[in-house]
XYZ file of C-alpha atoms in Angstrom:
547
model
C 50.155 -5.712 -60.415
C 49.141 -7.065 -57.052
C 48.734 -4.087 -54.422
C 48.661 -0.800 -55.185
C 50.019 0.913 -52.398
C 49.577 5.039 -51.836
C 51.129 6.877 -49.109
C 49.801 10.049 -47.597
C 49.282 12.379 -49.972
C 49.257 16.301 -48.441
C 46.990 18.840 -49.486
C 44.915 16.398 -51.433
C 41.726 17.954 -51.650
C 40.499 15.299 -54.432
C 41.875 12.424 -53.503
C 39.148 9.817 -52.823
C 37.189 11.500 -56.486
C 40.099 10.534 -58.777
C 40.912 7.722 -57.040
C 37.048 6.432 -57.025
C 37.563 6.965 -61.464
C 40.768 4.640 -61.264
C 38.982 2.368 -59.455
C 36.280 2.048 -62.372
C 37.925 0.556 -64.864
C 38.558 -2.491 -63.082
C 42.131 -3.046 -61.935
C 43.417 -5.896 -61.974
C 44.928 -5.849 -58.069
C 44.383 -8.158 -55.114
C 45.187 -5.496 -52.295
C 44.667 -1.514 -52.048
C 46.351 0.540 -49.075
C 45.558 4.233 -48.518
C 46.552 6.473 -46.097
C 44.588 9.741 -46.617
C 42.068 10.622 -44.526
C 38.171 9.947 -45.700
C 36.724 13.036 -46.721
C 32.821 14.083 -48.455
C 34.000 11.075 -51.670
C 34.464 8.736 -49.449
C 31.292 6.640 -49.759
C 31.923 7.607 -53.628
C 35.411 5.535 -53.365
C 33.833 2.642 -51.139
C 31.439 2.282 -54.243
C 34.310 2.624 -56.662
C 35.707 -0.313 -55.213
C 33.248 -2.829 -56.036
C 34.663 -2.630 -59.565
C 37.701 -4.209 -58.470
C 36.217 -7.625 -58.584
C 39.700 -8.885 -58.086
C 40.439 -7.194 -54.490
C 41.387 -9.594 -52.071
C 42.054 -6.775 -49.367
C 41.763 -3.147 -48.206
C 44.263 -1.707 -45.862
C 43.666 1.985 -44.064
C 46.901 2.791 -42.557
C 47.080 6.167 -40.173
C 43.792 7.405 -40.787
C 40.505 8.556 -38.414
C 37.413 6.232 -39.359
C 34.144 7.498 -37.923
C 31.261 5.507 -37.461
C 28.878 6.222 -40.954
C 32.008 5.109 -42.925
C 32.427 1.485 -40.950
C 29.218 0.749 -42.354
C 30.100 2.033 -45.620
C 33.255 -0.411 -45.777
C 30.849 -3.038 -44.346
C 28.246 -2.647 -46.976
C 30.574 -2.272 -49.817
C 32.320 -5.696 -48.648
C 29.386 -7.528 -49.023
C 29.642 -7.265 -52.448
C 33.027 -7.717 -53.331
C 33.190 -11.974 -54.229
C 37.085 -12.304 -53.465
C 37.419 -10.635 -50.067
C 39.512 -12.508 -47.811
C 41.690 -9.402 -45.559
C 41.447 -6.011 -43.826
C 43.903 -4.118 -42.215
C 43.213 -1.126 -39.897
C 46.774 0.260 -38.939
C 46.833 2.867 -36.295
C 42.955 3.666 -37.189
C 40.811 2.166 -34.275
C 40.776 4.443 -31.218
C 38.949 3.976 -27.819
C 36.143 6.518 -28.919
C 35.388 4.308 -32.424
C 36.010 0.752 -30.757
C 32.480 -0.342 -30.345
C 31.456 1.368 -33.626
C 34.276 -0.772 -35.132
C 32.977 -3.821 -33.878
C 29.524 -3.500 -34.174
C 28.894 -1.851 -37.531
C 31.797 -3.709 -39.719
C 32.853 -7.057 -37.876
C 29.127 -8.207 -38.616
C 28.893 -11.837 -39.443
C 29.328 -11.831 -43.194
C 32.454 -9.909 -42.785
C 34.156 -12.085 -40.010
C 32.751 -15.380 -41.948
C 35.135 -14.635 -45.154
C 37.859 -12.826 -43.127
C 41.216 -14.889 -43.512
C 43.770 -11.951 -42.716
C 42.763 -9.897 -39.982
C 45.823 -6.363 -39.342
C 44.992 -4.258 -36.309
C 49.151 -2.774 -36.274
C 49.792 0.123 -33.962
C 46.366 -0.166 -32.628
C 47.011 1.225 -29.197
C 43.595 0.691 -27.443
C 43.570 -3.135 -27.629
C 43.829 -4.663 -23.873
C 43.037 -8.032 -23.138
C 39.233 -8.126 -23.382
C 39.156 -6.237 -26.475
C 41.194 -8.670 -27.874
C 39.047 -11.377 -27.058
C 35.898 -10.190 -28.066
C 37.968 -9.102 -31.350
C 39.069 -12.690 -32.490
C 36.262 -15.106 -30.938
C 34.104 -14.945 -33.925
C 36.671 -15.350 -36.361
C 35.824 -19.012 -38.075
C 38.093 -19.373 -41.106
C 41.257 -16.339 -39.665
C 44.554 -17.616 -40.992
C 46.330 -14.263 -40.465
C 46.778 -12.017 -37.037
C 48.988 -9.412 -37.112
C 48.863 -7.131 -33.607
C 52.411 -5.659 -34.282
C 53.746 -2.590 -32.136
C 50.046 -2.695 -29.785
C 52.030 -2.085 -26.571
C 50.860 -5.691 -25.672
C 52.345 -8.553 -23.232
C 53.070 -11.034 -25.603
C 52.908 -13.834 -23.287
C 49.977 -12.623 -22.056
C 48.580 -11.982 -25.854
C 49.419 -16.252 -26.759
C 47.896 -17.289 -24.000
C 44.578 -15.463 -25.099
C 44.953 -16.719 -28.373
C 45.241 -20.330 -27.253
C 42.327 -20.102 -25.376
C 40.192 -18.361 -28.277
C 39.730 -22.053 -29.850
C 40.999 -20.537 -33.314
C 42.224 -22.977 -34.780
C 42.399 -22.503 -38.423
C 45.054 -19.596 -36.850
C 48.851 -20.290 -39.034
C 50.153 -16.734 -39.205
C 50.466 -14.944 -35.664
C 52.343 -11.345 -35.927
C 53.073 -9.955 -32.131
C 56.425 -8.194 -33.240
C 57.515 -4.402 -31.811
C 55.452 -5.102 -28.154
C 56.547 -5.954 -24.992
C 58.153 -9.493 -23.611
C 57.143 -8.950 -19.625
C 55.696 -12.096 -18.610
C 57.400 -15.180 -18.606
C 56.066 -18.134 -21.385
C 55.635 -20.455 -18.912
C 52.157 -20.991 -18.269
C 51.154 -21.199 -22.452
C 50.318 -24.590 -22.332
C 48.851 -24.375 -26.255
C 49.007 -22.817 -29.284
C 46.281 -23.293 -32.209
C 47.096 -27.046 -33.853
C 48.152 -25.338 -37.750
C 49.930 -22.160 -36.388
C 53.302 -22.266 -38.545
C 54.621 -18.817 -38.124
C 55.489 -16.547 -35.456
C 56.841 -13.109 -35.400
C 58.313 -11.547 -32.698
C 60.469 -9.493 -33.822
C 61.759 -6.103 -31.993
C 60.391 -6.693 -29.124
C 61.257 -5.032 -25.828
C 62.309 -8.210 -23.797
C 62.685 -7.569 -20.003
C 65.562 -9.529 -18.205
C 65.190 -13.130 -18.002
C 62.370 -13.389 -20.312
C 63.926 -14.196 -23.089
C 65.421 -17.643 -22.332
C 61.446 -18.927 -21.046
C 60.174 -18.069 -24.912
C 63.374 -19.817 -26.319
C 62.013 -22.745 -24.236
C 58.599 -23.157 -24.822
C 58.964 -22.195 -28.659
C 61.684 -25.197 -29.053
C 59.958 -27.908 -26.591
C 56.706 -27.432 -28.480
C 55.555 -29.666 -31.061
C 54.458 -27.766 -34.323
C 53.074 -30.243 -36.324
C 53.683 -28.685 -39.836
C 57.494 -26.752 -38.526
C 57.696 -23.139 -37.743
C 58.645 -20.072 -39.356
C 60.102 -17.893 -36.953
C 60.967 -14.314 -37.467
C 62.810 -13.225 -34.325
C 65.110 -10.197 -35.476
C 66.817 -7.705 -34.035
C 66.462 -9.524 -30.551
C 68.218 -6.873 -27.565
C 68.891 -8.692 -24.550
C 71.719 -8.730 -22.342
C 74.783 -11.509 -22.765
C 73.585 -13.958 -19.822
C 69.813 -14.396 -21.260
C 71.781 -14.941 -24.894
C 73.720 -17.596 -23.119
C 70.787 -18.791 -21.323
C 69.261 -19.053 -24.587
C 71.488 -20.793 -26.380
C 72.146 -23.365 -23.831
C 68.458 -24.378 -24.245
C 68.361 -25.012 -28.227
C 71.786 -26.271 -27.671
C 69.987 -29.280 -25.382
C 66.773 -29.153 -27.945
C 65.184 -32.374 -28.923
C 63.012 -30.574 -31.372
C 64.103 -29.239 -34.448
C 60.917 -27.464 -35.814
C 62.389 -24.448 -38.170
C 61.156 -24.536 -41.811
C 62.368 -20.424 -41.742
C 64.246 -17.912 -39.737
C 64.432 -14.460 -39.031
C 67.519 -13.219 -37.368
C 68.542 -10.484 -38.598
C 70.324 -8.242 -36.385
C 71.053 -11.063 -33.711
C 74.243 -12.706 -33.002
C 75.328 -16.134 -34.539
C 78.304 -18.110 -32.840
C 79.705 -21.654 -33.300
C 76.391 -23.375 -30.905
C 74.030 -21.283 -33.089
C 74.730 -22.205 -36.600
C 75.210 -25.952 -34.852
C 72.085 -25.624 -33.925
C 70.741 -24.956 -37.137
C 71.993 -27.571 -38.945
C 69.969 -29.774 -36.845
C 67.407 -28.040 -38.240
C 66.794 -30.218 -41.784
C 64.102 -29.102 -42.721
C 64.941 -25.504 -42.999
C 65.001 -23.559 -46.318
C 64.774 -19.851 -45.815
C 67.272 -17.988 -44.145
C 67.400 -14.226 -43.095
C 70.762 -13.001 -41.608
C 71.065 -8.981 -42.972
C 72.849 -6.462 -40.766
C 74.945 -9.455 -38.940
C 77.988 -9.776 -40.609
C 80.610 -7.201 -41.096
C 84.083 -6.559 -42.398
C 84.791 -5.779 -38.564
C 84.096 -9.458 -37.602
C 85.801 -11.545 -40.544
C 85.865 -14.294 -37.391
C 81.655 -14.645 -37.530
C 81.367 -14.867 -41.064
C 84.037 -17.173 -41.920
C 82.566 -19.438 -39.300
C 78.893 -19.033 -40.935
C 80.493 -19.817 -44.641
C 82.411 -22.978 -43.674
C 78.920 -24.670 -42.532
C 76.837 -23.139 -45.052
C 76.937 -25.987 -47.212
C 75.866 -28.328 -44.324
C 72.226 -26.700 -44.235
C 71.133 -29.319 -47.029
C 68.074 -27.717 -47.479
C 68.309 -24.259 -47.217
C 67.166 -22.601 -50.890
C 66.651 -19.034 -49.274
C 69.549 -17.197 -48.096
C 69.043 -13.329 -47.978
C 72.146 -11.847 -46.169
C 71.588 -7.946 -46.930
C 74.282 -5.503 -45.670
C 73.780 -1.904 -45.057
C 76.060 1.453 -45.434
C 77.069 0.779 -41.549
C 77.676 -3.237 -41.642
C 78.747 -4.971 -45.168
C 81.677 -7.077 -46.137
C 82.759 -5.701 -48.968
C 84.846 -7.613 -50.654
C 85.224 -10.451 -47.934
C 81.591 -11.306 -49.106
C 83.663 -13.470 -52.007
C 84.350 -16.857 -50.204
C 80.531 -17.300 -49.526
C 80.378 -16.773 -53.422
C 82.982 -19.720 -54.107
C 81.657 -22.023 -51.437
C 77.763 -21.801 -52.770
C 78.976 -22.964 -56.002
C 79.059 -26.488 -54.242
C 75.633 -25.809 -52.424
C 73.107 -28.257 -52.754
C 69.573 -26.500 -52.464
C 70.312 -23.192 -52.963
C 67.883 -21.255 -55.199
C 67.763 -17.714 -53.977
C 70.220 -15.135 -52.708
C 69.939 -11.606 -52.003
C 73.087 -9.769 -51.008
C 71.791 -6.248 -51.233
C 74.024 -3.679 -49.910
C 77.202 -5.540 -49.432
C 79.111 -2.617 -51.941
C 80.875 -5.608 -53.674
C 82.330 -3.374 -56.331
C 83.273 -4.251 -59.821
C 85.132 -7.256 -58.139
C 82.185 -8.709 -56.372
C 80.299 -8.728 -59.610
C 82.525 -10.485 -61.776
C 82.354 -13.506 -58.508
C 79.302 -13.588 -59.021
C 79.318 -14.415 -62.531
C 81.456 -17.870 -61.741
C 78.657 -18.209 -59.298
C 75.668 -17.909 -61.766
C 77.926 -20.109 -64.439
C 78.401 -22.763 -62.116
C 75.383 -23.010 -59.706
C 72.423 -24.425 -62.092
C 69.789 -24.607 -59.178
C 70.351 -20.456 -58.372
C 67.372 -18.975 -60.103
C 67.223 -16.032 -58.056
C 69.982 -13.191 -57.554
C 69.890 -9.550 -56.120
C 72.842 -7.438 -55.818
C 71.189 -3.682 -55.616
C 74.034 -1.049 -53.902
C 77.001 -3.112 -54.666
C 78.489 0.421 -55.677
C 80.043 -1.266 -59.045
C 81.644 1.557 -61.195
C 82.085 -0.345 -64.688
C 78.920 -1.225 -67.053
C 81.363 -3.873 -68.000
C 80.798 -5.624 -64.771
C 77.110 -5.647 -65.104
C 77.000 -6.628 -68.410
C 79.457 -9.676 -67.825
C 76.893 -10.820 -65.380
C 74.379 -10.423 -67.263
C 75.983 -12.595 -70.483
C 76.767 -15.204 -67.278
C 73.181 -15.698 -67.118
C 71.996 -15.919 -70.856
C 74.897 -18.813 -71.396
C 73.173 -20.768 -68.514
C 70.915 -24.013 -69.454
C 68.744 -22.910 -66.948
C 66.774 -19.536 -66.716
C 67.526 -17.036 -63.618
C 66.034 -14.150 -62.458
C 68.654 -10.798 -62.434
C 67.203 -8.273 -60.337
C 67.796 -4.950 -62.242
C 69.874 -2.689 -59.790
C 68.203 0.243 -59.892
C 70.064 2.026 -56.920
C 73.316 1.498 -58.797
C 72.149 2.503 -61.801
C 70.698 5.714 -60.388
C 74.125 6.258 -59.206
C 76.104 6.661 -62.687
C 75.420 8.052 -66.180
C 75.587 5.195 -68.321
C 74.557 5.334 -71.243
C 70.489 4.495 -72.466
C 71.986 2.002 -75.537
C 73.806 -0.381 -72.742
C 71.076 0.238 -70.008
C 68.806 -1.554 -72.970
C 70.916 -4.183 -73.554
C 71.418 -5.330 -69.942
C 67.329 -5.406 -69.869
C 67.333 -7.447 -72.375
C 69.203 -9.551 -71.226
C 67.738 -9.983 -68.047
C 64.721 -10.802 -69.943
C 66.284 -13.334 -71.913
C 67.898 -14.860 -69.280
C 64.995 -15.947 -67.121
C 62.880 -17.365 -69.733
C 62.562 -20.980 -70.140
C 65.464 -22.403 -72.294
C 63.047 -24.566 -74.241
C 59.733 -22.061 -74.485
C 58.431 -19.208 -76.249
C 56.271 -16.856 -74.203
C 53.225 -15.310 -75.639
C 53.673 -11.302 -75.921
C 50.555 -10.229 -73.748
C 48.843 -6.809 -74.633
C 48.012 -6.304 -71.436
C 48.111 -2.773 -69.946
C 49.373 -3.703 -66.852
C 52.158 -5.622 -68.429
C 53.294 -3.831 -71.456
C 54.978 -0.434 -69.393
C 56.901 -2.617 -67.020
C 60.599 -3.622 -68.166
C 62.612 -4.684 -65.005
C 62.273 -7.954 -63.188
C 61.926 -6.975 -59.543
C 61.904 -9.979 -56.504
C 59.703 -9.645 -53.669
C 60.581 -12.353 -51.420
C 60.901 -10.703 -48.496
C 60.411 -11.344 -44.587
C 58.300 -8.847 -43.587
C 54.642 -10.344 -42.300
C 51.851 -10.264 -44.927
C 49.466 -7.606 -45.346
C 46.977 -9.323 -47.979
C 46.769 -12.496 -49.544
C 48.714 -13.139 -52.577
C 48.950 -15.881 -55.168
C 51.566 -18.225 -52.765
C 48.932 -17.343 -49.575
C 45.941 -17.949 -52.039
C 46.950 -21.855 -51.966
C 48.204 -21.925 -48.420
C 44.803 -20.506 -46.858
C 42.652 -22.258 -49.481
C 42.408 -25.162 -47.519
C 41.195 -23.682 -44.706
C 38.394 -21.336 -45.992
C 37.214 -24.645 -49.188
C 36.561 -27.009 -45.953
C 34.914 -24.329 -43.348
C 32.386 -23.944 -46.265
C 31.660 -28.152 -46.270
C 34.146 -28.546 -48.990
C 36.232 -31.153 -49.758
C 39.759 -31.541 -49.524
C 41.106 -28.447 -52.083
C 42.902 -29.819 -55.038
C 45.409 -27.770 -55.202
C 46.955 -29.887 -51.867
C 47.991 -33.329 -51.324
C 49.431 -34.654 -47.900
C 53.204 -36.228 -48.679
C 55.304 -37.113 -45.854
C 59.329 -36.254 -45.704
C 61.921 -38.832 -46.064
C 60.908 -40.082 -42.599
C 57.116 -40.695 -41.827
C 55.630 -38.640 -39.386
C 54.975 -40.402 -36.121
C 53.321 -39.292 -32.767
C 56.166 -40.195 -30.564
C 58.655 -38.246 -32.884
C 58.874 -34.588 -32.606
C 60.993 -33.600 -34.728
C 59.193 -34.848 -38.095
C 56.140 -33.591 -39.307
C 53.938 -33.365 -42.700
C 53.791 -30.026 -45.187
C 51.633 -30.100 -47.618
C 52.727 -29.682 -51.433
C 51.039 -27.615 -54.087
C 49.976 -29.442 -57.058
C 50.692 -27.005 -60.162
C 47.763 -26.831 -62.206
C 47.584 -24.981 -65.829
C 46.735 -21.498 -65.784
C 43.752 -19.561 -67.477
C 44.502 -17.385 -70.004
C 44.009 -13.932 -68.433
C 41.106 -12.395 -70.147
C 42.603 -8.967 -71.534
C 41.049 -5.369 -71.325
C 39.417 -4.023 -74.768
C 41.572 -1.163 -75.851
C 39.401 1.925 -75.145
C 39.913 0.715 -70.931
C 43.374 0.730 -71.304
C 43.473 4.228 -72.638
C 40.680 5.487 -70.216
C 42.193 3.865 -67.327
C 45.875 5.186 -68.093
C 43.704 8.167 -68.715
C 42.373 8.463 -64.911
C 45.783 7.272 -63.846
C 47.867 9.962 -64.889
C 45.682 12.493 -63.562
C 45.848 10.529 -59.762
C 49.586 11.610 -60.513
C 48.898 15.212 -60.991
C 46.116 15.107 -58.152
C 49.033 14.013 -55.723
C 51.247 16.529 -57.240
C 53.964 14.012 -57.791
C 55.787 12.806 -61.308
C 55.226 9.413 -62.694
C 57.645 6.915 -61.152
C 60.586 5.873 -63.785
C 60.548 2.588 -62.899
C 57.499 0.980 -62.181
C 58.835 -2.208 -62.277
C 57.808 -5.774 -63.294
C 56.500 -7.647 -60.169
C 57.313 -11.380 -60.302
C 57.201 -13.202 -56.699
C 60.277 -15.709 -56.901
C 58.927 -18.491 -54.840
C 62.152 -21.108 -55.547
């Protein structure tokens, strides 16, 4: 269990009290997100916390924070060893500002702070983002997403700010008004930018497409620039540009939402180093013409192992999805694909087992509303992944199951099969007795594009760097430099160097005595009844797929 994540709970009255004896017995989570206002237990659950010796991150999303309890959080941070994030999502207001910054940004919090969320924040102007993120020594993480900012205005703020351990910069849902012409630098390790949903006025659009592709990003650039409205003559302007490109930066891409035509996807193959793709609600049964296009060249982006093309009830392909099926058979990276809400049927299903027969380096499928009818189908797909040599990871779709009656003797099998089917060929896992492990029966994949909110095993070794060396460390070793097939050189743009974890054996997990495990499950259960709400039916076994 990474983050456990609580949405507003109404007439709550002893909320922060039964969540403060959860919080006791020491779970084992990286990230907590609440959304119900403080009341008289709050310094009670700020105490609480500091048993969660694990918690990488606190997020208060939509609540009123009043001066006492900054200093609270503050305080209570102090003492928690593994604190690296904090996110304060529509919480800051004009009135609590300078509170804000005074009684919790104090120097010990801003000297460990790698992930820094101030979302829907709608006080921030220029100066008060300055002052904000000038005293930030080891930030990795920025997210100012739907501020009612000038993005163009925001970058060039940041690129003055001399932050540069900065890699993650989140700007999406505010406004494009000024052009991107006069951002002359970003910070030297930013590697992804988000942008997406932004309101772009006319003729905007085509300056950011320029400076993004005529800078040089020394380690590539994930870009996540979805759902993208502008008129036809800025997408033309647009495309003319990266058309012309000399740089080829993308490691990952966002479009969902956005057009692709035959300059776009050429475009993108002369993008070789890129490995995740996100195209959902672009393709459609209405536009056979776009897809087919997109599936003949699929095979051409050597690299990509990412491809999550998710459909919705409006815009999926039904069963036209099936030549992308046959043609990533023959792919030659691909590791992951998600082609949730397509409503492939019965038909769609059985493809996909010829897929999962014949495509050893797949490890990593999700199918949830394909509106199959037949337990058949899902079964068949499941035996496809058993007989494989290699292990894959079968979402369990939920949403389909939900949909039908079948019965609880083949709903077992297909979980156990799913469970046979991604473990190692060759190994025999260790039961755990863990109490966090023992409840949760269904594989479920989070690879996702949405920005991060805390940081999570994957972000752990990404950021490590930066926060082991700020402290007079040496290089981390958990990172080696190692160049692509061509060496990086100054006067080339288009090549640069990643760095590559170094897998390392785990520790054994040191387990909870039995009496916790009955306490905390205990405390748990009455949370439930506190928030009036039933136990969830599936609470699902968390595994990020990181192919």
């Amino acid at each position: 269990m990474d983050s456990l994540e609580i949405p507003h709970i109404q007439n709550s009255i002893h909320f922060y009290e039964v969540l403060s004896n959860v919080l006791y017995y020491h779970l084992p989570i990286r990230h907590i997100s609440i959304s119900n206002q403080p009341d008289e237990k709050f310094a009670t659950f700020a105490q609480a916390i500091k048993a969660a010796d694990s918690l990488t991150g606190i997020t208060f999303d939509d609540v009123s924070i009043i001066q006492q309890n900054f200093a609270v959080l503050e305080k209570v941070i102090n003492s928690l060893p593994n604190f690296r994030s904090i996110s304060f999502q529509h919480v800051l207001k004009n009135s609590t500002f300078d509170s804000f910054k005074s009684d919790f940004l104090t120097g010990y919090v801003t000297q460990r702070l790698q992930m820094f969320n101030l979302d829907r924040t709608q006080c921030l102007d220029n100066e008060k983002i300055a002052a904000l993120i000038k005293d930030l020594p080891v930030i990795n993480s920025l997210s100012l997403a739907e501020c009612n900012l000038d993005v163009a205005e925001t970058l060039k703020i940041i690129s003055s700010s001399n932050i540069n351990t900065l890699r993650f910069i989140n700007l999406s849902g505010n406004k494009a008004i000024s052009p991107f012409t006069e951002i002359s630098n970003l910070p030297n390790d930013i590697v992804r930018i988000d942008v997406n949903n932004l309101e772009w006025e006319e003729s905007i659009f085509p300056t950011f497409v320029k400076f993004i592709f005529s800078y040089k990003f020394k380690k590539g650039l994930r870009l996540y620039l979805s759902h993208t409205n502008v008129s036809q003559e800025d997408w033309s302007a647009a495309l003319e540009i990266i058309t012309n490109s000399a740089h080829h930066p993308l490691t990952e891409l966002g479009w969902n939402g956005n057009p692709i035509s035959a300059q776009f996807i050429n475009f993108l193959k002369s993008n070789q180093q890129l490995h995740t793709l996100f195209v959902n609600d672009v393709f459609s049964q209405e536009n056979e013409s776009q897809f087919k296009l997109f599936v003949e060249s699929i095979n051409e982006f050597k690299s990509l192992k990412n491809l999550v093309i998710r459909g919705s009830s409006e815009k999926n392909l039904g069963r036209n999805i099936s030549p992308l099926f046959e043609t990533l058979i023959k792919h030659p990276s691909i590791s992951l694909l998600d082609v949730t809400g397509h409503e492939i049927g019965d038909e769609g299903l059985n493809q996909l087992c010829n897929l999962v027969q014949q495509q050893p380096l797949l490890n990593c499928l999700i199918f949830d509303n394909s509106k199959f009818s037949e337990i058949q189908s899902l079964a068949n797909l499941v035996e496809a992944g058993k007989s494989r040599n290699t292990p894959i990871c079968i979402q369990y779709p939920l949403p389909d199951i939900r949909d039908h009656d079948f019965a609880s003797e083949d709903l077992n099998k297909i979980i156990s099969g799913i469970e046979i089917a991604r473990k190692p060929r060759s190994s025999h896992e260790i039961q755990s007795n863990s109490a966090f492990e023992q409840p949760f029966e269904y594989f479920v994949s989070e690879f996702t594009d949405e920005f991060p909110l805390y940081i999570n095993e994957d972000l752990e070794k990404e950021f490590e760097l930066t926060f082991t060396n700020m402290k007079g460390s040496t290089r981390s070793k958990h990172h080696i430099h190692k160049p692509h097939s061509q060496a990086h050189d100054d006067n080339d743009n288009d090549e640069w160097v990643e760095e590559e974890e170094i897998n390392e054996p785990e520790e054994e997990e040191e387990q909870l005595e039995t009496i916790e495990h009955k306490q905390w499950r205990e405390n748990l259960q009455h949370l439930y009844q506190e928030m009036d709400v039933a136990k969830p039916e599936y609470d699902g076994l968390i595994d990020r797929v990181t192919p």
